[in-house]
Structures are given as C-alpha cells and as structure tokens.
PDB file of C-alpha atoms in Angstrom:
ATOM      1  CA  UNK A   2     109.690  91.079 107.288  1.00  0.00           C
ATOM      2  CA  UNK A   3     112.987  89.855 106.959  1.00  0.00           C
ATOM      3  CA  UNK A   4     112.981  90.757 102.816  1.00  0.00           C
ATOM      4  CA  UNK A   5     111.627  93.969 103.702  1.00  0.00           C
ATOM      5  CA  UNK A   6     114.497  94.693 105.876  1.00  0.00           C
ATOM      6  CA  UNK A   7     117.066  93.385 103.901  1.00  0.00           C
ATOM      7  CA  UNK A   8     115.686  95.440 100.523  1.00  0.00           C
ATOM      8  CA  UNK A   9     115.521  98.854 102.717  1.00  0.00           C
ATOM      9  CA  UNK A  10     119.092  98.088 104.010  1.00  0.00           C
ATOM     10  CA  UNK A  11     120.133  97.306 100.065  1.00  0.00           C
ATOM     11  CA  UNK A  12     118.334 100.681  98.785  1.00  0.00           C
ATOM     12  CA  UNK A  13     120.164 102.672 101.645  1.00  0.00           C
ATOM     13  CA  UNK A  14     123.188 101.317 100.234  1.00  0.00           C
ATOM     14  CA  UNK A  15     122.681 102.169  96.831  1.00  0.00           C
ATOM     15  CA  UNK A  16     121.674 105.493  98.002  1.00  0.00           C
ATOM     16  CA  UNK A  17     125.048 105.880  99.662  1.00  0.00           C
ATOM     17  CA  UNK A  18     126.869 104.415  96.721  1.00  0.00           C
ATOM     18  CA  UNK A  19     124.984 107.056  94.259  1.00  0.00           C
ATOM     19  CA  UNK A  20     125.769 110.040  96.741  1.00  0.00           C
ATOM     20  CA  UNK A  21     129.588 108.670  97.045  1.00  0.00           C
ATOM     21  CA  UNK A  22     129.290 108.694  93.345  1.00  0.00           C
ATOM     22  CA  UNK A  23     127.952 112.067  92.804  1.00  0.00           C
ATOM     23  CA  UNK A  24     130.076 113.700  95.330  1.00  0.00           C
ATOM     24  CA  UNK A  25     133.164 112.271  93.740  1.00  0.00           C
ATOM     25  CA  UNK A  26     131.854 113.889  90.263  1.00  0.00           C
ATOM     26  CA  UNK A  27     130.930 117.290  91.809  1.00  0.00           C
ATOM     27  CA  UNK A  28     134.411 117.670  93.252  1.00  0.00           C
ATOM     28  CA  UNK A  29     136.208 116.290  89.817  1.00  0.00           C
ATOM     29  CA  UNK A  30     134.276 118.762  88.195  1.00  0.00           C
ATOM     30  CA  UNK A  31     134.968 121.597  90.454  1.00  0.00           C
ATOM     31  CA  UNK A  32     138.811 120.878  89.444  1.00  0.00           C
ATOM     32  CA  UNK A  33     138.353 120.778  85.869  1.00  0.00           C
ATOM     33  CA  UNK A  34     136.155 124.219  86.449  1.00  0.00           C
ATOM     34  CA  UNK A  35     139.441 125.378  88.886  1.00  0.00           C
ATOM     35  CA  UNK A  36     141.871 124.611  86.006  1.00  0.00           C
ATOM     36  CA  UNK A  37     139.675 126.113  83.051  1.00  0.00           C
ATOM     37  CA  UNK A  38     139.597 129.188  85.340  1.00  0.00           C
ATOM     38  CA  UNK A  39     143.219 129.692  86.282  1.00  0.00           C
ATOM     39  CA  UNK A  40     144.057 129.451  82.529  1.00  0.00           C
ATOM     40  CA  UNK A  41     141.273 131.842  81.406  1.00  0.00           C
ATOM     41  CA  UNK A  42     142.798 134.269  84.201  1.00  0.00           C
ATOM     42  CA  UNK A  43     145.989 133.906  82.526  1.00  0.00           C
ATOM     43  CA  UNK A  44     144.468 135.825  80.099  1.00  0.00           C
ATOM     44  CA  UNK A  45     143.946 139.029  82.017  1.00  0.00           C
ATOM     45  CA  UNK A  46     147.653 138.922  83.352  1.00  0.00           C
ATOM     46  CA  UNK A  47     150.027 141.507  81.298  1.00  0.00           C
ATOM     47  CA  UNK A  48     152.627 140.600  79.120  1.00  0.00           C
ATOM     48  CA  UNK A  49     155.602 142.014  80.982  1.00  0.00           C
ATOM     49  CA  UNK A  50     153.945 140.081  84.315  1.00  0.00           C
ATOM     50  CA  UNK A  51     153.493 136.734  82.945  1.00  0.00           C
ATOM     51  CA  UNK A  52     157.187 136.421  81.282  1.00  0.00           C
ATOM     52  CA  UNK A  53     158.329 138.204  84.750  1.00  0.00           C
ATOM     53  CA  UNK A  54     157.036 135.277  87.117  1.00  0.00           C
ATOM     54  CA  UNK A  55     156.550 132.434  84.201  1.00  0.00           C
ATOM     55  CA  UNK A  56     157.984 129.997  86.589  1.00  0.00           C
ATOM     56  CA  UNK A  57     155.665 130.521  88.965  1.00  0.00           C
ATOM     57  CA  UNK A  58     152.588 130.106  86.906  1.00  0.00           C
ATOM     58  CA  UNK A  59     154.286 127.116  85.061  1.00  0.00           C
ATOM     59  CA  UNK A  60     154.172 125.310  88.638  1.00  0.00           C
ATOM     60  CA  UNK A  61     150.452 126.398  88.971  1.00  0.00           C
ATOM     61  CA  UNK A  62     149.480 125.350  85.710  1.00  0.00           C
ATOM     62  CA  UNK A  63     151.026 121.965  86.168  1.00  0.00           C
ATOM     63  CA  UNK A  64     149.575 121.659  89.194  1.00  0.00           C
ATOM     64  CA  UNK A  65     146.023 122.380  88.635  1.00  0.00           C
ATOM     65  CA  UNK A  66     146.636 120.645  84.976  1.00  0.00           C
ATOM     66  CA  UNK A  67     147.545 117.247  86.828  1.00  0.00           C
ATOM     67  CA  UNK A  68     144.412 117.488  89.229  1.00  0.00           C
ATOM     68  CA  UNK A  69     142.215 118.137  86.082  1.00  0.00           C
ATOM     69  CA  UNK A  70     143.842 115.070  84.726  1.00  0.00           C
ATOM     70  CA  UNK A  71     143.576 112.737  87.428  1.00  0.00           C
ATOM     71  CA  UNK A  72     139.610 114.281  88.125  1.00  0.00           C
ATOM     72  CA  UNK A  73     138.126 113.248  85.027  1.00  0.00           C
ATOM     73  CA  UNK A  74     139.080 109.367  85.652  1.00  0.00           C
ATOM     74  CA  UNK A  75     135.881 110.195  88.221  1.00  0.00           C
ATOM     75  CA  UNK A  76     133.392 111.431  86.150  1.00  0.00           C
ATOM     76  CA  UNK A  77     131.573 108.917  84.251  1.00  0.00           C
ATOM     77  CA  UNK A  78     130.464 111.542  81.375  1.00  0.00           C
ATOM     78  CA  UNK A  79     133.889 113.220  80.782  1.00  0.00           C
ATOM     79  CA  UNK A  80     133.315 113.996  77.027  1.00  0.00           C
ATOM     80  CA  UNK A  81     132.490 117.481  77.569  1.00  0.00           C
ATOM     81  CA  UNK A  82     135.189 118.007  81.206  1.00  0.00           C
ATOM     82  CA  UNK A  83     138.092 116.243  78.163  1.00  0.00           C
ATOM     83  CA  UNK A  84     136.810 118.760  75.448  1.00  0.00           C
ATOM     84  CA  UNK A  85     136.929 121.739  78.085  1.00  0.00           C
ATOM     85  CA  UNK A  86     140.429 120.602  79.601  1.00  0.00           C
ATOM     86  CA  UNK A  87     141.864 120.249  75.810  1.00  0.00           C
ATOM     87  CA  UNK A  88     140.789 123.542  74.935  1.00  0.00           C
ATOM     88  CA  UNK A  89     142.272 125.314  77.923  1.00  0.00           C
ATOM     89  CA  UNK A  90     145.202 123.046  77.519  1.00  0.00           C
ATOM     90  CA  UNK A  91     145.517 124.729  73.749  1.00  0.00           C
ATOM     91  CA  UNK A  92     145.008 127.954  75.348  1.00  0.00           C
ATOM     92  CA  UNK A  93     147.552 127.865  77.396  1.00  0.00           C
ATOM     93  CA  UNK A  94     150.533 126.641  75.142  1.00  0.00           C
ATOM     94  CA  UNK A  95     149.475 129.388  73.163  1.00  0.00           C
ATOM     95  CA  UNK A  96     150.284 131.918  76.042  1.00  0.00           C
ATOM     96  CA  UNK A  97     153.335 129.901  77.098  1.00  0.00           C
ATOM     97  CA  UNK A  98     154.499 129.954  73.509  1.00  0.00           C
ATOM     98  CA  UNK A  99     154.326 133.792  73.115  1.00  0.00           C
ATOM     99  CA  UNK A 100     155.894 134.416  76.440  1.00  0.00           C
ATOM    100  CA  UNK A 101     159.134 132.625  75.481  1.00  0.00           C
ATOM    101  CA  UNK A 102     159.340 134.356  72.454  1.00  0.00           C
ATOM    102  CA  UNK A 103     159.240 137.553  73.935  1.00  0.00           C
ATOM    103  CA  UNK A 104     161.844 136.419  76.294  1.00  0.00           C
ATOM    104  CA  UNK A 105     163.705 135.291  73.730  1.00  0.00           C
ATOM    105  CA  UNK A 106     163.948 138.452  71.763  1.00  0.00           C
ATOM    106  CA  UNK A 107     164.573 140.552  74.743  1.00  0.00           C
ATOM    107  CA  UNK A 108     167.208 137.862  75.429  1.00  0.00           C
ATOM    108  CA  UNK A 109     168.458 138.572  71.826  1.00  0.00           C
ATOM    109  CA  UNK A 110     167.899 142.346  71.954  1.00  0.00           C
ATOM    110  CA  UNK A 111     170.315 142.471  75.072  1.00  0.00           C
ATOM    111  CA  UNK A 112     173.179 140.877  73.040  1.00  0.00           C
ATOM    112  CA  UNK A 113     172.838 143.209  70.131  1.00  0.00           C
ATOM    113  CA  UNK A 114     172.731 146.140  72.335  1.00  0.00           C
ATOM    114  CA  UNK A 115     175.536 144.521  74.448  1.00  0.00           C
ATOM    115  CA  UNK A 116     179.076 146.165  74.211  1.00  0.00           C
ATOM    116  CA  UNK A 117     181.662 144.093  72.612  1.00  0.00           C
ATOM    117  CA  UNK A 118     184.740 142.994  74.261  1.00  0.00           C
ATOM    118  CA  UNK A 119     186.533 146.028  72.560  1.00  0.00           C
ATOM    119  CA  UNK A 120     184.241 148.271  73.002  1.00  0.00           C
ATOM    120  CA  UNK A 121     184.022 147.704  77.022  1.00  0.00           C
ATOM    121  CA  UNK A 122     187.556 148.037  76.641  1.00  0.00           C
ATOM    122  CA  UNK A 123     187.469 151.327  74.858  1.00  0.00           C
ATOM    123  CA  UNK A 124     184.979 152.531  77.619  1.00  0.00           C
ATOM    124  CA  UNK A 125     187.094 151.683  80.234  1.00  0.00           C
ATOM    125  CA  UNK A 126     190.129 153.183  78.777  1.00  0.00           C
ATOM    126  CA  UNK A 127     188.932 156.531  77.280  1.00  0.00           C
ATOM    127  CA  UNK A 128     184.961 156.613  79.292  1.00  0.00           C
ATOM    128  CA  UNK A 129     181.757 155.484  78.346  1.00  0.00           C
ATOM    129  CA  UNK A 130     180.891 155.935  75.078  1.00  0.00           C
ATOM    130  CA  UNK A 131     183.893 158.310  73.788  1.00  0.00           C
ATOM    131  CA  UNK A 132     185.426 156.185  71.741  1.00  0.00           C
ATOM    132  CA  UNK A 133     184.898 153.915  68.989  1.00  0.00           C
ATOM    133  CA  UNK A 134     186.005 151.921  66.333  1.00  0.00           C
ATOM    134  CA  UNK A 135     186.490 155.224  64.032  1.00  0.00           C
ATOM    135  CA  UNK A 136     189.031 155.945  66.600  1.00  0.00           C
ATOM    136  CA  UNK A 137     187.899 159.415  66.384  1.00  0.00           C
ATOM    137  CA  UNK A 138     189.715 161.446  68.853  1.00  0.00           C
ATOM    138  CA  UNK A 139     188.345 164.566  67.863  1.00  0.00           C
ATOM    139  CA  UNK A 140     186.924 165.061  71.055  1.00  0.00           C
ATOM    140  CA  UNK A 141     190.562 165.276  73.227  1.00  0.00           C
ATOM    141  CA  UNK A 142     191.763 168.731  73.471  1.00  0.00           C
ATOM    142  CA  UNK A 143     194.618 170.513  75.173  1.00  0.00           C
ATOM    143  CA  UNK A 144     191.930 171.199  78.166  1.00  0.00           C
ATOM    144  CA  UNK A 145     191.609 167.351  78.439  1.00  0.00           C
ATOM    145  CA  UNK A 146     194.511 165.285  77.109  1.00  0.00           C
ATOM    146  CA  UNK A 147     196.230 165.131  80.148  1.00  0.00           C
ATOM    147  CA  UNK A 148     193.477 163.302  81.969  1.00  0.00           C
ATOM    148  CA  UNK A 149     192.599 161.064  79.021  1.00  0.00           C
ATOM    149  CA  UNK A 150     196.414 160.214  79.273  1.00  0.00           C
ATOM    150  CA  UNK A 151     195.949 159.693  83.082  1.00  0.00           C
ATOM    151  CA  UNK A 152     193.105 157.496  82.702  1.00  0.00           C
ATOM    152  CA  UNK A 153     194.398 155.296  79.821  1.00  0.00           C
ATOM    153  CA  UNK A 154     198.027 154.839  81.679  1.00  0.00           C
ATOM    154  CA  UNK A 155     196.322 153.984  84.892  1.00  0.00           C
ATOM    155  CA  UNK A 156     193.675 151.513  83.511  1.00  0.00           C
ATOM    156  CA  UNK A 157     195.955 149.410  81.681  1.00  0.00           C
ATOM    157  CA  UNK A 158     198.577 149.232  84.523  1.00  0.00           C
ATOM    158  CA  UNK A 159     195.098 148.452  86.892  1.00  0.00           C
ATOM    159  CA  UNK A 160     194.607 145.480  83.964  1.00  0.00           C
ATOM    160  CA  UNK A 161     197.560 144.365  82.807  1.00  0.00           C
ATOM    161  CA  UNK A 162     197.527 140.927  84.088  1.00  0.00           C
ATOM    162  CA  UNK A 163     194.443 140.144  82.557  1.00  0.00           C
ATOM    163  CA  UNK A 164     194.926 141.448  78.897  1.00  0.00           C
ATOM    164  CA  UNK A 165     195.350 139.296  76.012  1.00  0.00           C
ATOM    165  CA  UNK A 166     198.131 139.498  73.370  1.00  0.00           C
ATOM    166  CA  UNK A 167     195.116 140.494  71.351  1.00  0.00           C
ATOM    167  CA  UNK A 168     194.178 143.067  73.770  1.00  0.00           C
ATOM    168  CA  UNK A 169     197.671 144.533  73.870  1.00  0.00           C
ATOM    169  CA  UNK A 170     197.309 144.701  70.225  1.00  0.00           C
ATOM    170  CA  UNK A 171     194.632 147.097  70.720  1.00  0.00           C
ATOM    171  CA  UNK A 172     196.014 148.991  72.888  1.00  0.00           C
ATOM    172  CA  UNK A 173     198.771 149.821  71.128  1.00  0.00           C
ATOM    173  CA  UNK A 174     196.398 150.993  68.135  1.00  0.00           C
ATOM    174  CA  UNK A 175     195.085 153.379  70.783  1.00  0.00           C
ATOM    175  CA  UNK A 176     197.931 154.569  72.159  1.00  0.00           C
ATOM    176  CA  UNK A 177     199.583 155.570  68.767  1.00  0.00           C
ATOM    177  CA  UNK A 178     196.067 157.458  67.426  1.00  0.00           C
ATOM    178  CA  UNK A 179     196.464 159.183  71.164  1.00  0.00           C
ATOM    179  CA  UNK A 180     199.329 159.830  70.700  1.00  0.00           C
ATOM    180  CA  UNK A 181     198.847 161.387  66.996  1.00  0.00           C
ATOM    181  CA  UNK A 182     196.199 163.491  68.966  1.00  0.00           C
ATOM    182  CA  UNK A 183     198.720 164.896  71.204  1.00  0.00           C
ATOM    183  CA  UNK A 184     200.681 166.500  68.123  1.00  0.00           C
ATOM    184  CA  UNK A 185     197.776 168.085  66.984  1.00  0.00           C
ATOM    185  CA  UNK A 186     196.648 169.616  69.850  1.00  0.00           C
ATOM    186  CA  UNK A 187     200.186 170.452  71.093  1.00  0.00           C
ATOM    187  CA  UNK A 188     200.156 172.998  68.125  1.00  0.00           C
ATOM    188  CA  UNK A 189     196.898 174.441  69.666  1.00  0.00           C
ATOM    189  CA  UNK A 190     198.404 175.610  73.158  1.00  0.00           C
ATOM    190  CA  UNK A 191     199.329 172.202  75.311  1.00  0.00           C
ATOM    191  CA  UNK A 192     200.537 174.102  78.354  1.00  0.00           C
ATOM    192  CA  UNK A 193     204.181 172.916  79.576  1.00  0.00           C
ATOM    193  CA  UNK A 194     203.011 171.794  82.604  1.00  0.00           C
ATOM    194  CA  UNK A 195     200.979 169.125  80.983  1.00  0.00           C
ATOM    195  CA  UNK A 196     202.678 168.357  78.512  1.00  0.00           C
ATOM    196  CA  UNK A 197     205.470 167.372  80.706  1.00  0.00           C
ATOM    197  CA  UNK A 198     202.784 165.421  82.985  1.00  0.00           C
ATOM    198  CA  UNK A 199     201.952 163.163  79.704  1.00  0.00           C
ATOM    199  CA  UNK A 200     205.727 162.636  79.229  1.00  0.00           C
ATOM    200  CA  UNK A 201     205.446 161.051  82.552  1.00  0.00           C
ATOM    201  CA  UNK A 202     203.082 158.934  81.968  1.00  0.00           C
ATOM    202  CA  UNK A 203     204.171 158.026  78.535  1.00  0.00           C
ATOM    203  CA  UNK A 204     207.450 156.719  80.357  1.00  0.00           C
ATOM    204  CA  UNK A 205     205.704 154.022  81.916  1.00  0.00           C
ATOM    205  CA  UNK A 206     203.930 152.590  78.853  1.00  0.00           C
ATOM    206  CA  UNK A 207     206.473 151.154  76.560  1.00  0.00           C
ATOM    207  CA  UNK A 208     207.956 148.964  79.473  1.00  0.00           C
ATOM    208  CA  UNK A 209     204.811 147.802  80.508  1.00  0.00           C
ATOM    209  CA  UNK A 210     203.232 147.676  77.104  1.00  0.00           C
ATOM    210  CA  UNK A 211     206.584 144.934  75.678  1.00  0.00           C
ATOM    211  CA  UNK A 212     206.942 142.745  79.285  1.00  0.00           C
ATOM    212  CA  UNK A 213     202.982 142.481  79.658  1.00  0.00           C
ATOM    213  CA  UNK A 214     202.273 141.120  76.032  1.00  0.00           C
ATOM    214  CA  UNK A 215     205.471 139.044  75.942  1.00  0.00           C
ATOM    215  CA  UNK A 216     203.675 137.462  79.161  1.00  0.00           C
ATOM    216  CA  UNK A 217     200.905 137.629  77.227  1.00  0.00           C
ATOM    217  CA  UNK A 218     202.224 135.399  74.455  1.00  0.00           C
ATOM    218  CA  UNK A 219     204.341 133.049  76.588  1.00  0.00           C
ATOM    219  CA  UNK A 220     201.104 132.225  79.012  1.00  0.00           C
ATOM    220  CA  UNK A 221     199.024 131.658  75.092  1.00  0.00           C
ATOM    221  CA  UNK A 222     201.575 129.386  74.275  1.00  0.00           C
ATOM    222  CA  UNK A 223     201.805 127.252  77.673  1.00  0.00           C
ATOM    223  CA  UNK A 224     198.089 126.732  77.714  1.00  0.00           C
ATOM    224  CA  UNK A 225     198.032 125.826  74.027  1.00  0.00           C
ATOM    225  CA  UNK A 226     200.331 123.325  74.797  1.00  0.00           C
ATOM    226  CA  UNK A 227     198.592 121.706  78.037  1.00  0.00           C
TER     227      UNK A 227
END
C-alpha cells in the first residue's frame, strides 16, 4: 500500500515537473513569437516614421530582443526559436541600417543646402537671398538704394562687436560694389533727398568700419597669443 502511495505521489510529481516544464516553454515561446512579430511590424511602419521615432523602437527592439534571448535558455528544442530569432535579428539590422542612412543623407543634404557663413551674412546685410557672391547689384535702384543703405549701415553697427577681421574684410568688398551702385543709379534720377540721406549714413561707416576691425585684429592677436 505503502509503494502504491509513494509511486502515485512520485507520478504527481513528475506530472507537475512536466507541466512546470511545458509552461515555462509555452511562455519562452510566446516571447520569441512577441519579438519575431514586433520586427515583422517594423516592416509596415513608413520610412519617414521609423527614422522620426528610431529611438524609440531601438529601446523596443532591445527590449523584446533581450527577452527572446534570455527565453530560449527555456526551451529544450530551441533550434528552430534560434533560427527564427537570427532571422528577425538580420531583418532588423537591415531596417536599422537603411534608416541611418537616410538620416544621414538628410543630415548631409541640410549642410549642402545650408547658407555659408558669408552668405548668412550677405542675407542679413542686403535680405534674403539678394545677394551673392557675383555681387550683382543689379537689383538696387534709385527707388531702393536708400533703404539698402539703411539696412546695411544699421546691421553692421547692430553686429559690430561680433565681426571678424575677416568679416570686416567683406564688408568692405560690399560696401565699395554699393557704393559703385550708387554712381550708377545717381545718373538715373537719385532724388536729393536721398541722396543726402545715404551721405548720412555713409558718415558713420568709415569710423566704425577702421576702430571695429582694428579691434578686430588686436582681440585675433591676444587670443593667438593665450
């Protein structure tokens, strides 16, 4: 009786190990299946979405990746959950791989399209996009010069503590092909009134144009020293 007791108290325990067993196999396969899934869904996501929120699903993906990982140590068969997980795996760095190479040529299309340090400087002088390095002035005209001159005057003497001796440089180059503007269109009816307005404002360049860059230089030559 005894040995009949003690063998139905041994099967019950093997039945309970088994069912521990299998229960620890159904849910390691249910993350593998969660993981093969969430990568597979990556799939469906667009482009502009996926590099938009990358970090996000990196986190996931690491996440569920790990869980996968740490699963199959509880299968006993894991041939086929390894093959499945290394596919997905190869899948996926596939995905992430494209995504940073789109980011990295938008990342590499901003710079191109980015305005140079002279050219933002040119903007801010003269207005978006009116002048470049053709220094083409073709567009100032005795209806406008005295505002171009208002604008260029006033932005540097906003700036001038910031310019470079390089910068000055510049905007000296400017200032002379404005200038050799103004003759031009002085001959094509400059009324008094502005002309003596620019006057004006060409009295407060030169000053501010030989003190600012001699600054300029002197504060080049103290740091280059330090």
């Amino acid at each position: 009786m005894k040995n009949t007791k003690l063998a139905l108290g041994l099967a019950v325990i093997a039945i309970g190990f088994t069912s521990c067993k299998d229960e620890k196999a159904e849910q390691a396969e249910k993350k593998v299946d969660s993981y093969v899934m969430y990568v597979d869904s990556l799939g469906n996501v667009a482009a502009a979405d996926a590099e938009g929120n990358w970090e996000g699903i990196e986190a996931s993906y690491q996440l569920r990746a790990g869980e996968a990982e740490a699963a199959i140590a509880n299968m006993k068969d894991n041939v086929d959950a390894q093959a499945r997980l290394d596919a997905s795996r190869a899948k996926y760095e596939a995905l992430k791989a494209k995504v940073e190479a789109q980011q990295m040529a938008a990342q590499a299309a901003a710079v191109a399209t980015a305005p140079n340090s002279k050219q933002q400087m040119r903007n801010a002088l003269f207005g978006e996009g009116k002048m470049g390095e053709d220094m083409n002035f073709s567009w100032v005209n005795a209806a406008n010069i005295h505002n171009v001159y208002q604008q260029f005057i006033h932005t540097v003497e906003d700036n001038k503590d910031v310019y470079s001796r390089e910068d000055w440089d510049e905007i000296k180059l400017m200032y002379e092909a404005l200038d050799s503007r103004k003759n031009t269109v002085e001959k094509e009816g400059l009324s008094a009134e502005d002309n003596r307005k620019i006057s004006g404002l060409k009295v407060k360049f030169g000053p501010m144009y030989t003190l600012n860059r001699m600054g300029a230089k002197s504060g080049e030559m103290k740091r280059a020293k330090e």
